[in-house]
């Protein structure tokens, strides 16, 4: 819940990672059921944290896509019901726009507002997109992944190596223990396009080839799966007990290659649009290797990352993106649809 001054009144996140972990990825049907179970208690908890009542609210914002339809439907139906019962305007927010606004909002709170036009790199489990963002929040898509999203690459490699789902945090924690130059993973050269698109499928295949060439990988992976069975979210120290040097080297090299691929598009993107600042957002923005490399490169403009809590999916980002729409009175009707794909 956000106040117009910008203060976070409450932020409650229900994680359903445990429900998906043993499947090595998000199972859509489980996701919608978990949403259905969580939504009422989560909203109740958010209200209780603030000490406010529903009558104190001015609007209800909800994401309508892109994402898994079943989960989106749960959120949108609940938000519409609230809006109807409380006679409050409904604001439909694009999930990706939410990731961008999490950073814009937080930077303003910290007294270092984002300068526009900004280049936004949105890197999550479903997206690897470069946008130009104007002061009035007009967006132009400059580049995107041709195949997997960066987070998806982390998750697939994590699953292959026995780190469960999501793979990003485990790989990130272990990458500093390996040599990023040890395994020369390469990226496919994209022949057509404007040079601002990304591709991670070649890298994913490279990791698979490396994996297949190793001796005794089954036992290694089995040991990690066993750890995962005992501790749903092992710490880096626990992972280190079942991850030998060769795998740490492969992990470090994989992460280094992803970061290189992501940042290789930033400088041309900055130049193409005359960006005054860089925004990096989405779950992969948590990645320490990406943060360090982005800061080291500098790009000659301020670089804004969200705090860890606002990097992965959360409600504050949806409320933050809703505020400009609230000011412009851009409201959605009760017939608002949800979308698996939703360009903006
Ligand atoms: O934004 P998000 O919470 O959900 C989507 O909209 O997809 O992003 C989740 C993604 C997952 O793929 C996860 O592996 C990745 O973000 N992720 C990370 C890290 N933390 C989360 N990837 C790399 N390094 C991390 N530290
Ligand atoms: Zn997201």
Short mmCIF file of C-alpha atoms and ligand atoms in Angstrom, two decimals:
data_model
loop_
_atom_site.label_atom_id
_atom_site.label_comp_id
_atom_site.label_asym_id
_atom_site.label_seq_id
_atom_site.Cartn_x
_atom_site.Cartn_y
_atom_site.Cartn_z
CA UNK A 1 0.00 0.00 0.00
CA UNK A 2 1.42 3.40 -1.01
CA UNK A 3 0.57 6.90 0.18
CA UNK A 4 0.64 9.88 -2.20
CA UNK A 5 3.65 11.29 -0.33
CA UNK A 6 5.44 8.16 -1.51
CA UNK A 7 5.56 6.41 1.84
CA UNK A 8 5.11 2.62 1.83
CA UNK A 9 2.28 1.99 4.27
CA UNK A 10 2.59 -1.75 3.93
CA UNK A 11 4.07 -4.38 1.64
CA UNK A 12 3.12 -8.01 2.09
CA UNK A 13 4.54 -10.68 -0.20
CA UNK A 14 3.25 -14.26 -0.10
CA UNK A 15 5.91 -16.55 -1.53
CA UNK A 16 4.75 -19.72 -3.21
CA UNK A 17 8.26 -20.83 -4.19
CA UNK A 18 8.06 -23.82 -1.84
CA UNK A 19 5.00 -25.11 -3.71
CA UNK A 20 6.91 -25.11 -7.01
CA UNK A 21 10.47 -25.95 -5.90
CA UNK A 22 10.22 -29.71 -6.36
CA UNK A 23 8.93 -29.29 -9.91
CA UNK A 24 11.93 -27.19 -10.91
CA UNK A 25 9.78 -24.34 -12.17
CA UNK A 26 6.43 -22.60 -11.82
CA UNK A 27 3.45 -24.93 -12.41
CA UNK A 28 0.66 -22.64 -13.73
CA UNK A 29 -2.22 -24.54 -12.14
CA UNK A 30 -0.50 -24.61 -8.74
CA UNK A 31 0.29 -20.91 -9.12
CA UNK A 32 -3.36 -19.91 -9.58
CA UNK A 33 -4.52 -22.10 -6.70
CA UNK A 34 -1.86 -20.63 -4.41
CA UNK A 35 -2.93 -17.14 -5.46
CA UNK A 36 -6.53 -18.00 -4.67
CA UNK A 37 -5.53 -19.18 -1.20
CA UNK A 38 -3.24 -16.22 -0.46
CA UNK A 39 -5.08 -13.20 -1.77
CA UNK A 40 -7.56 -12.59 1.05
CA UNK A 41 -5.08 -13.12 3.92
CA UNK A 42 -2.45 -11.01 2.14
CA UNK A 43 -4.78 -8.05 1.63
CA UNK A 44 -6.01 -8.41 5.20
CA UNK A 45 -2.42 -8.43 6.50
CA UNK A 46 -1.57 -5.36 4.39
CA UNK A 47 -4.59 -3.51 5.82
CA UNK A 48 -3.74 -4.54 9.40
CA UNK A 49 -0.13 -3.35 9.05
CA UNK A 50 -1.37 0.15 8.23
CA UNK A 51 -4.16 0.35 10.79
CA UNK A 52 -6.37 1.72 8.01
CA UNK A 53 -9.77 0.50 6.89
CA UNK A 54 -11.01 -0.04 3.33
CA UNK A 55 -12.92 3.27 3.49
CA UNK A 56 -9.57 5.12 3.73
CA UNK A 57 -8.45 3.91 0.31
CA UNK A 58 -8.58 6.11 -2.82
CA UNK A 59 -8.07 3.51 -5.53
CA UNK A 60 -7.27 -0.14 -6.15
CA UNK A 61 -4.44 -1.05 -8.55
CA UNK A 62 -3.87 -4.47 -10.02
CA UNK A 63 -1.59 -5.98 -12.62
CA UNK A 64 -3.44 -7.28 -15.69
CA UNK A 65 -0.44 -8.80 -17.48
CA UNK A 66 1.81 -9.99 -18.87
CA UNK A 67 1.92 -13.24 -16.92
CA UNK A 68 0.17 -16.50 -16.17
CA UNK A 69 -3.52 -16.08 -16.96
CA UNK A 70 -4.85 -18.08 -14.00
CA UNK A 71 -2.88 -16.03 -11.47
CA UNK A 72 -3.73 -12.75 -13.20
CA UNK A 73 -7.43 -13.66 -13.13
CA UNK A 74 -7.36 -14.25 -9.39
CA UNK A 75 -5.79 -10.83 -8.74
CA UNK A 76 -7.93 -8.96 -11.25
CA UNK A 77 -11.19 -10.53 -10.09
CA UNK A 78 -10.40 -9.73 -6.47
CA UNK A 79 -9.37 -6.15 -7.30
CA UNK A 80 -12.54 -5.62 -9.36
CA UNK A 81 -14.66 -6.92 -6.49
CA UNK A 82 -12.97 -4.50 -4.09
CA UNK A 83 -13.36 -1.64 -6.53
CA UNK A 84 -17.07 -2.43 -7.07
CA UNK A 85 -17.91 -2.97 -3.40
CA UNK A 86 -15.98 0.07 -2.15
CA UNK A 87 -16.85 2.28 -5.15
CA UNK A 88 -13.19 3.00 -5.79
CA UNK A 89 -11.51 3.56 -9.15
CA UNK A 90 -9.69 0.55 -10.56
CA UNK A 91 -6.23 1.04 -12.08
CA UNK A 92 -4.84 -1.58 -14.48
CA UNK A 93 -1.06 -1.81 -14.44
CA UNK A 94 1.33 -3.59 -16.78
CA UNK A 95 3.61 -5.84 -14.73
CA UNK A 96 6.73 -4.71 -16.61
CA UNK A 97 5.82 -1.07 -16.12
CA UNK A 98 5.59 -1.93 -12.42
CA UNK A 99 9.20 -3.15 -12.38
CA UNK A 100 10.33 0.14 -13.96
CA UNK A 101 8.30 2.27 -11.55
CA UNK A 102 9.65 0.43 -8.51
CA UNK A 103 13.02 1.98 -9.36
CA UNK A 104 11.69 5.42 -10.32
CA UNK A 105 9.71 5.59 -7.09
CA UNK A 106 12.53 4.36 -4.86
CA UNK A 107 15.12 6.67 -6.44
CA UNK A 108 12.85 9.66 -5.76
CA UNK A 109 12.40 8.55 -2.15
CA UNK A 110 16.17 8.36 -1.75
CA UNK A 111 16.63 11.92 -3.06
CA UNK A 112 18.35 10.79 -6.28
CA UNK A 113 15.50 11.00 -8.80
CA UNK A 114 15.84 9.25 -12.14
CA UNK A 115 16.80 11.63 -14.96
CA UNK A 116 14.84 11.27 -18.20
CA UNK A 117 14.93 10.03 -20.84
CA UNK A 118 16.02 6.84 -19.09
CA UNK A 119 17.10 3.51 -20.52
CA UNK A 120 15.34 0.68 -18.65
CA UNK A 121 16.70 -2.86 -18.66
CA UNK A 122 13.98 -5.16 -17.31
CA UNK A 123 15.39 -8.57 -16.49
CA UNK A 124 13.13 -11.13 -14.85
CA UNK A 125 11.96 -14.71 -15.21
CA UNK A 126 9.73 -13.70 -18.11
CA UNK A 127 11.45 -10.64 -19.58
CA UNK A 128 14.68 -9.31 -20.92
CA UNK A 129 13.66 -6.01 -22.43
CA UNK A 130 15.29 -2.65 -23.11
CA UNK A 131 12.97 0.36 -23.10
CA UNK A 132 13.41 4.07 -23.45
CA UNK A 133 11.31 5.85 -20.82
CA UNK A 134 10.30 9.49 -21.20
CA UNK A 135 9.50 11.94 -18.43
CA UNK A 136 5.78 11.50 -19.15
CA UNK A 137 6.15 7.71 -19.02
CA UNK A 138 5.95 6.96 -22.69
CA UNK A 139 7.82 3.77 -23.44
CA UNK A 140 9.58 2.61 -26.56
CA UNK A 141 10.84 -0.96 -26.89
CA UNK A 142 14.45 -0.85 -28.10
CA UNK A 143 15.38 -4.51 -27.80
CA UNK A 144 14.33 -7.80 -26.28
CA UNK A 145 15.36 -11.42 -25.98
CA UNK A 146 14.90 -13.57 -29.05
CA UNK A 147 14.50 -16.71 -26.95
CA UNK A 148 14.86 -17.19 -23.19
CA UNK A 149 14.63 -14.43 -20.63
CA UNK A 150 17.75 -13.94 -18.50
CA UNK A 151 15.98 -15.23 -15.36
CA UNK A 152 14.75 -18.22 -17.32
CA UNK A 153 18.36 -19.02 -18.27
CA UNK A 154 19.32 -18.86 -14.56
CA UNK A 155 16.35 -21.10 -13.70
CA UNK A 156 17.04 -23.67 -16.43
CA UNK A 157 20.72 -23.91 -15.55
CA UNK A 158 19.78 -24.09 -11.86
CA UNK A 159 17.38 -26.94 -12.57
CA UNK A 160 19.91 -28.82 -14.72
CA UNK A 161 22.56 -28.60 -12.00
CA UNK A 162 20.18 -29.62 -9.20
CA UNK A 163 19.72 -26.28 -7.48
CA UNK A 164 15.90 -26.36 -7.68
CA UNK A 165 13.77 -23.34 -8.49
CA UNK A 166 14.49 -20.45 -8.72
CA UNK A 167 18.07 -20.93 -9.89
CA UNK A 168 19.09 -17.25 -9.80
CA UNK A 169 19.72 -16.76 -6.08
CA UNK A 170 21.69 -20.03 -5.66
CA UNK A 171 23.84 -19.35 -8.73
CA UNK A 172 24.43 -15.76 -7.67
CA UNK A 173 25.56 -16.84 -4.19
CA UNK A 174 27.99 -19.44 -5.56
CA UNK A 175 29.37 -17.48 -8.54
CA UNK A 176 31.89 -15.57 -6.42
CA UNK A 177 33.53 -18.89 -5.44
CA UNK A 178 34.33 -19.87 -9.03
CA UNK A 179 36.56 -18.56 -11.80
CA UNK A 180 34.41 -16.65 -14.33
CA UNK A 181 37.01 -17.22 -17.08
CA UNK A 182 37.33 -20.98 -16.49
CA UNK A 183 34.71 -22.18 -18.99
CA UNK A 184 34.63 -20.20 -22.25
CA UNK A 185 30.87 -20.17 -22.86
CA UNK A 186 29.99 -18.26 -25.99
CA UNK A 187 26.92 -16.41 -27.14
CA UNK A 188 25.27 -16.81 -30.50
CA UNK A 189 25.86 -13.82 -32.78
CA UNK A 190 22.51 -12.39 -33.79
CA UNK A 191 22.62 -11.76 -37.49
CA UNK A 192 19.62 -9.54 -38.07
CA UNK A 193 17.92 -6.88 -35.96
CA UNK A 194 19.01 -3.56 -34.53
CA UNK A 195 21.83 -4.89 -32.37
CA UNK A 196 19.88 -4.34 -29.15
CA UNK A 197 18.26 -7.77 -28.96
CA UNK A 198 19.45 -10.50 -26.59
CA UNK A 199 19.79 -14.27 -26.86
CA UNK A 200 20.45 -16.84 -24.15
CA UNK A 201 19.54 -20.15 -25.79
CA UNK A 202 23.08 -20.74 -27.13
CA UNK A 203 24.51 -20.23 -23.66
CA UNK A 204 21.97 -22.63 -22.18
CA UNK A 205 23.03 -25.26 -24.73
CA UNK A 206 26.68 -24.52 -23.91
CA UNK A 207 26.03 -25.28 -20.24
CA UNK A 208 24.22 -28.50 -21.21
CA UNK A 209 27.20 -29.59 -23.36
CA UNK A 210 29.58 -28.83 -20.50
CA UNK A 211 27.36 -30.80 -18.13
CA UNK A 212 27.25 -33.82 -20.44
CA UNK A 213 31.03 -33.84 -20.78
CA UNK A 214 31.59 -34.11 -17.00
CA UNK A 215 32.15 -37.40 -15.17
CA UNK A 216 30.08 -38.23 -12.11
CA UNK A 217 27.55 -35.43 -12.54
CA UNK A 218 24.59 -37.63 -11.56
CA UNK A 219 25.99 -38.21 -8.06
CA UNK A 220 26.79 -34.52 -7.69
CA UNK A 221 23.28 -33.47 -8.71
CA UNK A 222 21.75 -36.16 -6.49
CA UNK A 223 23.64 -34.76 -3.49
CA UNK A 224 22.22 -31.30 -4.18
CA UNK A 225 18.69 -32.65 -4.61
CA UNK A 226 19.07 -34.40 -1.27
CA UNK A 227 20.13 -31.13 0.37
CA UNK A 228 17.11 -29.47 -1.22
CA UNK A 229 14.90 -32.18 0.25
CA UNK A 230 16.24 -31.42 3.74
CA UNK A 231 16.32 -27.61 3.43
CA UNK A 232 13.85 -25.98 1.03
CA UNK A 233 16.13 -22.93 0.61
CA UNK A 234 19.74 -23.88 1.32
CA UNK A 235 22.24 -21.14 2.14
CA UNK A 236 25.34 -20.57 0.00
CA UNK A 237 27.43 -22.29 2.71
CA UNK A 238 25.19 -25.36 2.50
CA UNK A 239 25.38 -25.42 -1.30
CA UNK A 240 29.18 -25.18 -1.08
CA UNK A 241 29.31 -28.51 0.77
CA UNK A 242 27.84 -30.30 -2.28
CA UNK A 243 29.32 -28.19 -5.11
CA UNK A 244 32.91 -28.91 -6.21
CA UNK A 245 35.29 -26.45 -7.87
CA UNK A 246 34.55 -27.49 -11.47
CA UNK A 247 30.86 -26.68 -11.00
CA UNK A 248 31.60 -23.42 -9.19
CA UNK A 249 33.79 -22.47 -12.17
CA UNK A 250 30.99 -23.34 -14.62
CA UNK A 251 28.47 -21.34 -12.56
CA UNK A 252 30.77 -18.32 -12.36
CA UNK A 253 31.44 -18.53 -16.11
CA UNK A 254 27.73 -18.85 -16.89
CA UNK A 255 26.83 -15.82 -14.76
CA UNK A 256 29.71 -13.82 -16.22
CA UNK A 257 28.44 -14.59 -19.74
CA UNK A 258 24.85 -13.55 -18.90
CA UNK A 259 26.06 -10.29 -17.36
CA UNK A 260 28.30 -9.60 -20.36
CA UNK A 261 25.40 -10.23 -22.75
CA UNK A 262 23.09 -7.94 -20.79
CA UNK A 263 25.53 -5.07 -20.43
CA UNK A 264 26.78 -5.30 -24.03
CA UNK A 265 23.42 -3.84 -25.11
CA UNK A 266 23.44 -0.99 -22.63
CA UNK A 267 26.06 1.33 -24.13
CA UNK A 268 24.61 1.22 -27.67
CA UNK A 269 21.14 1.66 -26.10
CA UNK A 270 22.29 4.71 -24.14
CA UNK A 271 23.84 6.19 -27.26
CA UNK A 272 20.86 5.38 -29.52
CA UNK A 273 18.40 7.28 -27.34
CA UNK A 274 20.60 9.80 -25.51
CA UNK A 275 19.73 8.30 -22.12
CA UNK A 276 20.36 10.44 -19.05
CA UNK A 277 20.20 7.49 -16.66
CA UNK A 278 19.98 3.71 -16.56
CA UNK A 279 17.31 1.75 -14.69
CA UNK A 280 17.85 -1.96 -14.08
CA UNK A 281 14.86 -3.83 -12.68
CA UNK A 282 13.18 -7.25 -12.32
CA UNK A 283 14.21 -10.31 -10.33
CA UNK A 284 17.60 -10.63 -12.03
CA UNK A 285 18.42 -7.07 -10.88
CA UNK A 286 19.13 -8.73 -7.49
CA UNK A 287 22.17 -10.34 -9.07
CA UNK A 288 25.35 -9.16 -7.35
CA UNK A 289 27.52 -9.85 -10.40
CA UNK A 290 25.24 -7.69 -12.55
CA UNK A 291 25.21 -4.89 -9.98
CA UNK A 292 28.98 -4.85 -9.62
CA UNK A 293 29.62 -4.99 -13.37
CA UNK A 294 27.05 -2.27 -14.13
CA UNK A 295 28.57 0.03 -11.53
CA UNK A 296 32.11 -0.76 -12.68
CA UNK A 297 31.25 0.14 -16.28
CA UNK A 298 29.49 3.32 -15.22
CA UNK A 299 28.23 4.20 -18.70
CA UNK A 300 28.79 7.87 -17.85
CA UNK A 301 25.24 8.23 -16.43
CA UNK A 302 23.63 7.43 -13.06
CA UNK A 303 22.71 3.74 -12.69
CA UNK A 304 19.64 2.91 -10.60
CA UNK A 305 18.97 -0.54 -9.15
CA UNK A 306 16.04 -1.33 -6.84
CA UNK A 307 16.58 -2.55 -3.29
CA UNK A 308 16.39 -6.36 -3.06
CA UNK A 309 12.82 -6.25 -1.72
CA UNK A 310 11.63 -4.22 -4.72
CA UNK A 311 13.58 -6.22 -7.34
CA UNK A 312 11.48 -9.37 -7.32
CA UNK A 313 7.70 -9.22 -7.73
CA UNK A 314 5.93 -7.12 -5.10
CA UNK A 315 2.85 -4.95 -4.64
CA UNK A 316 4.66 -1.63 -4.14
CA UNK A 317 5.82 -1.65 -7.77
CA UNK A 318 2.21 -1.97 -8.97
CA UNK A 319 1.06 0.87 -6.71
CA UNK A 320 4.03 3.02 -7.81
CA UNK A 321 3.13 2.53 -11.50
CA UNK A 322 -0.52 3.27 -10.67
CA UNK A 323 0.12 6.73 -9.21
CA UNK A 324 0.73 8.59 -12.50
CA UNK A 325 -2.41 6.90 -13.89
CA UNK A 326 -4.35 7.97 -10.80
CA UNK A 327 -3.22 11.57 -11.31
CA UNK A 328 -4.25 11.43 -14.98
CA UNK A 329 -7.49 9.65 -14.00
CA UNK A 330 -6.71 6.74 -16.31
CA UNK A 331 -9.02 4.16 -14.81
CA UNK A 332 -10.05 0.69 -15.94
CA UNK A 333 -13.60 -0.63 -16.13
CA UNK A 334 -14.92 -3.72 -14.41
CA UNK A 335 -14.72 -5.39 -17.82
CA UNK A 336 -10.90 -5.05 -17.86
CA UNK A 337 -9.30 -8.19 -19.28
CA UNK A 338 -6.05 -9.92 -18.32
CA UNK A 339 -3.31 -10.75 -20.82
CA UNK A 340 -0.61 -13.41 -21.07
CA UNK A 341 1.24 -11.01 -23.42
CA UNK A 342 0.79 -7.31 -22.89
CA UNK A 343 2.92 -4.80 -24.73
CA UNK A 344 2.79 -1.24 -23.45
O1 LIG B 1 10.64 -10.32 -11.36
P1 LIG B 1 10.55 -11.69 -10.81
O2 LIG B 1 10.34 -11.85 -9.34
O3 LIG B 1 9.37 -12.48 -11.49
C1 LIG B 1 9.08 -12.35 -12.84
O4 LIG B 1 8.37 -11.38 -13.21
O5 LIG B 1 9.60 -13.22 -13.60
O6 LIG B 1 11.86 -12.48 -11.28
C2 LIG B 1 12.10 -13.82 -10.96
C3 LIG B 1 13.38 -14.24 -11.65
C4 LIG B 1 13.68 -15.75 -11.53
O7 LIG B 1 14.00 -16.21 -12.83
C5 LIG B 1 14.90 -15.80 -10.63
O8 LIG B 1 15.78 -16.89 -10.89
C6 LIG B 1 15.58 -14.48 -10.92
O9 LIG B 1 14.50 -13.56 -11.08
N1 LIG B 1 16.45 -14.05 -9.83
C7 LIG B 1 17.78 -13.93 -9.96
C8 LIG B 1 18.28 -13.54 -8.69
N2 LIG B 1 17.21 -13.44 -7.83
C9 LIG B 1 16.10 -13.75 -8.55
N3 LIG B 1 18.59 -14.12 -11.02
C10 LIG B 1 19.91 -13.93 -10.82
N4 LIG B 1 20.46 -13.55 -9.65
C11 LIG B 1 19.68 -13.36 -8.55
N5 LIG B 1 20.23 -12.99 -7.39
ZN1 LIG B 2 8.26 -9.60 -12.35
#
